[in-house]
Coordinates of C-alpha atoms in Angstrom, one line a residue:
Chain U
N26 CA 19.4 -3.8 4.1
A27 CA 17.7 -0.8 3.4
G28 CA 14.7 -1.9 1.8
V29 CA 13.1 0.3 -0.6
T30 CA 14.7 3.8 -1.0
Q31 CA 13.2 6.8 -2.9
T32 CA 14.3 10.1 -3.8
P33 CA 13.7 13.1 -3.5
K34 CA 11.8 13.3 -0.4
F35 CA 9.8 16.5 -1.5
Q36 CA 9.9 18.3 -4.8
V37 CA 7.8 21.2 -6.0
L38 CA 7.4 21.7 -9.9
K39 CA 5.7 24.1 -11.8
T40 CA 3.3 23.3 -14.6
G41 CA 4.8 21.7 -17.7
Q42 CA 8.2 20.7 -16.2
S43 CA 9.3 17.1 -16.3
M44 CA 11.3 15.1 -13.9
T45 CA 12.0 11.6 -12.4
L46 CA 11.2 10.0 -9.0
Q47 CA 13.7 7.4 -8.3
C48 CA 13.6 4.1 -6.5
A49 CA 15.8 1.4 -5.6
Q50 CA 15.5 -1.4 -3.6
D51 CA 18.4 -4.1 -2.4
M52 CA 16.0 -6.8 -1.8
N53 CA 16.5 -8.6 -4.9
H54 CA 12.6 -8.4 -5.6
E55 CA 11.3 -8.9 -8.9
Y56 CA 8.1 -6.7 -8.7
M57 CA 8.6 -3.3 -8.4
S58 CA 5.2 -0.8 -8.4
W59 CA 4.7 2.9 -8.3
Y60 CA 1.5 4.3 -6.3
R61 CA 0.0 7.4 -5.8
Q62 CA -1.9 8.2 -2.3
D63 CA -4.7 11.3 -2.3
P64 CA -6.4 12.3 0.5
G65 CA -9.7 10.4 1.0
M66 CA -8.6 7.7 -1.9
G67 CA -6.9 4.5 -1.9
L68 CA -3.6 4.2 -2.6
R69 CA -3.6 3.8 -6.5
L70 CA -1.4 1.9 -8.9
I71 CA 0.1 3.9 -11.6
H72 CA 2.7 1.4 -13.1
Y73 CA 4.5 -2.2 -12.3
S74 CA 7.1 -4.5 -13.5
V75 CA 7.5 -8.0 -12.9
G76 CA 10.9 -8.1 -13.6
A77 CA 13.8 -6.2 -15.7
G78 CA 12.5 -5.3 -19.1
I79 CA 9.1 -5.9 -18.3
T80 CA 6.9 -3.0 -17.4
D81 CA 2.8 -2.4 -17.5
Q82 CA 0.0 -0.1 -16.7
G83 CA -1.9 0.2 -13.7
E84 CA -5.0 1.8 -12.9
V85 CA -3.9 5.4 -13.3
P86 CA -0.7 5.8 -16.0
N87 CA -1.6 9.1 -18.0
G88 CA 1.0 11.4 -17.5
Y89 CA 3.6 8.8 -16.2
N90 CA 6.2 6.7 -18.0
V91 CA 8.5 4.0 -16.3
S92 CA 11.1 1.5 -17.2
R93 CA 13.3 -1.3 -15.8
S94 CA 17.0 -1.8 -17.0
T95 CA 17.9 -3.4 -13.9
T96 CA 16.1 -5.3 -11.1
E97 CA 17.1 -2.7 -8.4
D98 CA 15.9 0.2 -10.0
F99 CA 12.4 1.5 -11.0
P100 CA 12.5 5.4 -11.9
L101 CA 8.9 7.0 -12.7
R102 CA 9.0 9.9 -15.0
L103 CA 6.5 12.7 -15.4
L104 CA 6.5 13.9 -18.8
S105 CA 4.9 17.2 -18.4
A106 CA 3.6 18.2 -15.1
A107 CA 0.1 19.0 -14.2
P108 CA -1.7 20.3 -10.9
S109 CA -3.6 16.9 -10.8
Q110 CA -0.6 15.2 -9.9
T111 CA 0.3 16.8 -7.0
S112 CA 0.3 13.8 -4.7
V113 CA 2.1 11.8 -2.4
Y114 CA 4.1 8.9 -4.7
F115 CA 4.8 5.3 -3.3
C116 CA 7.3 2.6 -4.5
A117 CA 6.9 -0.6 -3.5
S118 CA 8.2 -4.0 -4.5
R119 CA 7.7 -8.1 -3.3
E120 CA 8.8 -11.1 -4.3
R121 CA 7.9 -12.9 -7.2
E122 CA 4.1 -14.0 -7.6
K123 CA 3.9 -17.2 -5.8
T124 CA 2.1 -20.7 -7.1
H125 CA -1.5 -20.1 -7.4
G126 CA -1.5 -16.4 -7.5
Y127 CA -1.1 -15.5 -4.1
N128 CA 1.1 -12.8 -3.4
S129 CA 3.9 -11.8 -0.8
P130 CA 3.2 -8.5 0.8
L131 CA 4.5 -5.4 -0.5
H132 CA 7.6 -3.3 1.0
F133 CA 7.0 0.6 0.9
G134 CA 9.5 3.2 0.2
N135 CA 8.7 6.4 2.5
G136 CA 7.5 8.4 -0.4
T137 CA 7.9 11.3 -2.3
R138 CA 5.6 14.4 -1.8
L139 CA 5.4 16.3 -5.3
T140 CA 3.6 19.6 -5.5
V141 CA 2.9 20.8 -8.9
T142 CA 2.2 24.4 -9.0
Chain N
E29 CA -17.2 -4.3 -9.0
D30 CA -14.5 -4.8 -6.7
Q31 CA -14.6 -2.7 -3.7
V32 CA -12.7 -2.0 -0.2
T33 CA -14.6 0.0 2.6
Q34 CA -12.8 0.9 5.9
S35 CA -14.5 2.1 9.2
P36 CA -14.4 4.1 11.1
E37 CA -12.6 6.7 8.7
A38 CA -10.9 8.0 12.1
L39 CA -11.2 6.7 16.0
R40 CA -10.3 8.2 19.0
L41 CA -9.2 6.1 22.2
Q42 CA -8.1 6.5 25.5
E43 CA -4.9 4.4 26.6
G44 CA -6.3 0.8 27.4
E45 CA -9.2 1.2 25.6
S46 CA -9.8 -1.9 23.5
S47 CA -11.5 -1.7 19.9
S48 CA -11.8 -2.9 16.3
L49 CA -11.2 -1.4 13.1
N50 CA -13.1 -3.0 10.2
C51 CA -12.4 -3.5 6.4
S52 CA -15.3 -4.9 4.0
Y53 CA -14.5 -6.1 0.9
T54 CA -16.5 -7.0 -2.3
V55 CA -14.1 -8.9 -4.5
S56 CA -14.5 -11.5 -7.6
G57 CA -12.5 -14.2 -5.8
L58 CA -10.7 -13.5 -2.8
R59 CA -6.6 -14.3 -3.0
G60 CA -5.8 -12.3 0.1
L61 CA -6.4 -9.4 2.6
F62 CA -3.3 -7.4 3.7
W63 CA -3.3 -4.9 7.0
Y64 CA -0.7 -2.3 6.9
R65 CA 0.0 0.5 9.3
Q66 CA 1.3 3.9 8.0
D67 CA 2.8 6.5 10.2
P68 CA 2.8 10.3 9.1
G69 CA 5.3 11.1 6.4
K70 CA 6.3 7.3 6.1
G71 CA 5.0 4.5 3.8
P72 CA 2.9 1.6 4.9
E73 CA 4.3 -0.9 7.0
F74 CA 3.2 -4.7 6.4
L75 CA 1.3 -6.0 9.5
F76 CA -0.5 -9.2 8.3
T77 CA -1.8 -11.2 5.5
L78 CA -5.0 -13.3 5.8
Y79 CA -5.5 -15.8 3.2
S80 CA -9.4 -17.8 4.0
A81 CA -12.1 -17.3 6.0
G82 CA -11.7 -18.2 9.7
E83 CA -7.8 -17.2 10.1
E84 CA -6.4 -15.2 13.0
K85 CA -3.0 -13.8 13.1
E86 CA -1.7 -12.1 16.1
K87 CA 1.2 -9.6 16.8
E88 CA 1.6 -7.9 20.2
R89 CA -1.5 -5.9 20.7
L90 CA -2.9 -6.8 17.1
K91 CA -5.2 -9.4 16.3
A92 CA -6.5 -9.7 12.6
T93 CA -9.6 -11.9 12.0
L94 CA -11.2 -12.7 8.2
T95 CA -14.7 -14.0 7.4
K96 CA -16.2 -14.1 3.8
K97 CA -17.3 -10.4 3.8
E98 CA -14.9 -8.5 6.3
S99 CA -11.7 -8.0 8.3
F100 CA -11.4 -6.7 11.8
L101 CA -8.6 -5.7 13.1
H102 CA -8.9 -5.8 16.9
I103 CA -6.6 -3.5 19.4
T104 CA -6.3 -4.5 22.7
A105 CA -5.0 -2.5 25.5
P106 CA -3.6 0.0 22.9
K107 CA -0.7 2.5 23.8
P108 CA -0.2 5.8 22.2
E109 CA 2.5 4.4 20.0
D110 CA -0.3 2.4 18.1
S111 CA -1.6 6.1 16.7
A112 CA -1.4 5.9 12.9
T113 CA -3.6 4.9 9.9
Y114 CA -4.2 1.3 9.1
L115 CA -4.7 0.5 5.6
C116 CA -6.3 -2.5 4.2
A117 CA -5.7 -4.1 0.7
V118 CA -7.3 -7.2 -1.0
Q119 CA -6.2 -9.1 -3.5
A120 CA -8.9 -10.0 -5.8
R121 CA -8.5 -12.8 -8.6
N122 CA -8.7 -10.8 -11.8
G123 CA -7.2 -13.5 -14.4
G124 CA -4.6 -11.6 -15.7
A125 CA -0.8 -11.8 -15.1
T126 CA -1.0 -9.8 -12.1
N127 CA -3.5 -10.1 -9.3
K128 CA -5.5 -6.9 -8.6
L129 CA -4.5 -5.1 -5.4
I130 CA -7.4 -2.8 -4.0
F131 CA -6.3 -0.3 -0.9
G132 CA -9.2 1.0 1.2
T133 CA -8.8 4.6 2.1
G134 CA -8.0 3.8 6.1
T135 CA -8.7 4.3 9.5
L136 CA -6.9 7.0 11.6
L137 CA -6.2 6.0 15.0
A138 CA -5.2 8.5 17.9
V139 CA -4.4 6.7 21.7
Q140 CA -4.3 9.3 24.1
P141 CA -2.3 8.5 27.2

């Protein structure tokens, strides 16, 4: 299994440009999510999905869109890039939520390093 | 407010010098505490899950423990390959459809030969 695969690994955008960060997993996980990691801050949840066709907002959703048409793929779209979106973006997946709300651990991709100038 | 604090921010050890990393938390109902290891340029890699106070988990030179207020990651006789950032994350019961996961900012560990 490849696990969670993210592309591209690096990207430089100009302010106002749009782009899509790709994420794919081959573990048949129902739950997928996007996080951003910034220096001095913990990983912050952007959007998540509990299954195909179902998405919801996390802690910092503004400026980002997601969709989930298949179990395997969960792309993140930047609508109009801003310098504040310069960050490292991680996609993560896990098995469906267990009974009584106890979660399985997340499996992370290796990230996309985005710079917005 | 739910919060996770890791200390120290950075730790430098000599090879073989044992130490502990701390993860303190305040959450409204703990559902689980996760430890991850993150190497430079890589995504976090899962190490342990702890669910209740008193629980312990071990893997090679690492041992994680949990109390009602904090978790420790003990590193016994570390080697240079243990150098990484160690992240702690707490799953809180928030009553929603998906329980909230809160990450600490990590401890950067450097083990010198």
